[in-house]
């Protein structure tokens, strides 16, 4: 009987532990690249690495003694990077409305005689969350991912407990 209680407690705790576990999110790409030459010795990034048309992205270069530039002829003209907040030099660029969602563009960074590229993926514009208006003056919206995971874990746990109880009590 005791192993049943321990396993039930473990099953009940698992959704909570899953919700509190750290989650890694990749919003930027920092990678030396190659554009017809040697690997670049300076660092560069595009943040975020996926953005919708009309969004503002940040281009950043580090470890460049010269004045770096970045550009993607299909998206925007070459932009000079200047000293700003954070490490290195940066520039903010707004993606044009004509950028095609689902397309990967290579952003080319130049530092003196060195060049490197990093990808930027254009994603579809996000749609606003739908809210159901209630007569109580507020709205109800759908569950977020954490609520769905927690609900699924609780339902699964209840099913396992019912199954085990039915098996032990004929």
C-alpha atoms as one frame of an Amber mdcrd trajectory, in Angstrom:
protein
   0.000   0.000   0.000   2.839   2.388   0.754   4.357   2.218  -2.768   0.987
   3.365  -4.158   1.072   6.486  -1.989   4.641   7.303  -2.971   3.950   6.886
  -6.677   0.736   8.919  -6.418   2.625  11.725  -4.665   5.286  11.635  -7.329
   2.671  11.782 -10.078   0.909  14.704  -8.414   4.168  16.608  -8.011   5.408
  16.044 -11.574   3.262  18.748 -13.270   4.298  21.269 -10.636   7.968  20.393
 -11.099   7.601  20.654 -14.871   6.172  24.160 -14.536   8.944  25.341 -12.229
  11.822  23.894 -14.256  13.975  26.473 -16.043  13.137  26.971 -19.691  15.773
  27.904 -22.261  14.645  30.427 -24.858  16.824  31.348 -27.785  16.138  34.943
 -28.784  19.463  35.770 -30.299  22.073  34.155 -32.459  25.736  34.875 -31.962
  27.837  32.961 -34.390  30.868  33.647 -36.482  29.982  33.236 -40.110  31.611
  32.763 -43.465  30.984  34.799 -46.569  33.497  33.740 -49.160  36.395  33.998
 -46.749  37.843  33.008 -43.391  35.772  32.717 -40.222  35.178  36.130 -38.700
  37.089  36.839 -35.488  34.537  39.332 -34.187  31.163  38.491 -32.664  27.797
  39.559 -34.024  24.129  38.944 -33.331  20.592  39.687 -34.452  18.008  39.989
 -31.677  15.457  38.533 -31.938  16.507  35.906 -34.467  12.889  35.584 -35.672
  10.697  38.645 -36.232   7.538  39.696 -38.055   7.349  42.406 -40.743   7.288
  45.814 -39.041   9.194  44.576 -35.980  12.380  46.262 -34.787  15.496  44.111
 -34.551  18.823  44.904 -32.931  22.062  44.289 -34.813  25.131  44.029 -32.555
  28.844  43.484 -33.144  31.545  42.959 -30.520  35.320  42.767 -30.733  35.561
  45.065 -33.757  38.140  47.856 -33.633  36.845  49.382 -36.899  33.325  50.771
 -37.356  31.180  47.716 -38.152  28.219  47.642 -40.522  25.395  45.174 -41.092
  22.986  44.716 -43.948  20.701  42.440 -45.903  20.027  43.755 -49.388  16.633
  42.005 -49.568  15.459  43.626 -46.296  17.319  46.851 -45.567  20.309  48.918
 -46.649  23.661  48.632 -44.931  23.426  50.136 -41.449  26.413  51.505 -39.532
  26.656  50.150 -36.004  27.485  52.693 -33.302  28.404  52.543 -29.625  25.196
  52.228 -27.629  23.804  50.497 -24.569  25.365  47.120 -23.949  28.605  45.629
 -25.208  30.067  46.534 -28.590  28.293  48.542 -31.242  24.685  48.232 -32.336
  21.920  49.557 -34.551  18.154  49.124 -34.546  16.412  48.345 -37.840  12.704
  47.996 -38.599  11.810  45.131 -40.917   9.876  46.324 -43.965   6.198  45.434
 -44.320   7.063  43.548 -47.533   9.294  41.010 -45.757   7.923  37.563 -46.590
   6.996  35.384 -43.582   8.661  31.985 -43.634  11.749  33.354 -45.387  15.265
  33.143 -43.948  17.491  36.131 -44.704  21.238  36.273 -44.069  22.381  39.428
 -42.283  25.953  40.262 -43.308  28.212  41.938 -40.744  31.411  43.673 -41.826
  34.316  44.662 -39.576  37.211  46.110 -41.551  38.185  43.373 -44.040  36.270
  40.635 -42.213  32.714  39.567 -42.913  30.301  37.119 -41.341  26.636  36.242
 -41.606  23.888  35.154 -39.272  20.301  34.213 -40.174  17.100  36.119 -39.507
  13.790  34.331 -40.039  10.713  36.374 -40.851   7.647  35.012 -39.101   3.960
  35.791 -39.661   2.602  38.717 -37.652   1.044  37.562 -34.406  -2.690  37.712
 -34.091  -4.116  39.272 -30.962  -5.518  36.867 -28.409  -9.265  36.570 -28.599
 -11.168  37.519 -25.501 -14.731  36.525 -24.738 -16.631  39.425 -23.232 -18.792
  38.603 -20.265 -21.617  40.535 -18.681 -19.477  40.990 -15.587 -17.409  43.758
 -17.166 -14.338  41.639 -17.755 -13.293  39.068 -20.293 -12.298  35.449 -20.395
  -9.495  34.226 -22.577  -8.198  30.764 -23.368  -5.673  28.916 -21.228  -1.971
  29.519 -21.644   0.580  26.743 -22.122   1.312  26.350 -18.403  -2.372  25.884
 -17.611  -2.741  23.291 -20.367   0.292  21.332 -19.122  -0.902  21.484 -15.521
  -4.420  20.389 -16.496  -3.132  17.503 -18.610  -0.857  16.378 -15.784  -3.664
  16.439 -13.250  -6.056  14.552 -15.536  -3.371  11.956 -16.291  -2.559  11.575
 -12.610  -6.220  11.097 -11.733  -6.554   8.456 -14.460  -3.545   6.533 -13.180
  -4.829   6.655  -9.603  -8.292   5.440 -10.627  -6.789   2.640 -12.712  -4.470
   1.497  -9.900  -7.259   1.642  -7.322  -9.553  -0.391  -9.578  -6.794  -2.977
 -10.048  -6.094  -3.356  -6.313  -9.782  -3.510  -5.245 -11.660  -6.198  -7.183
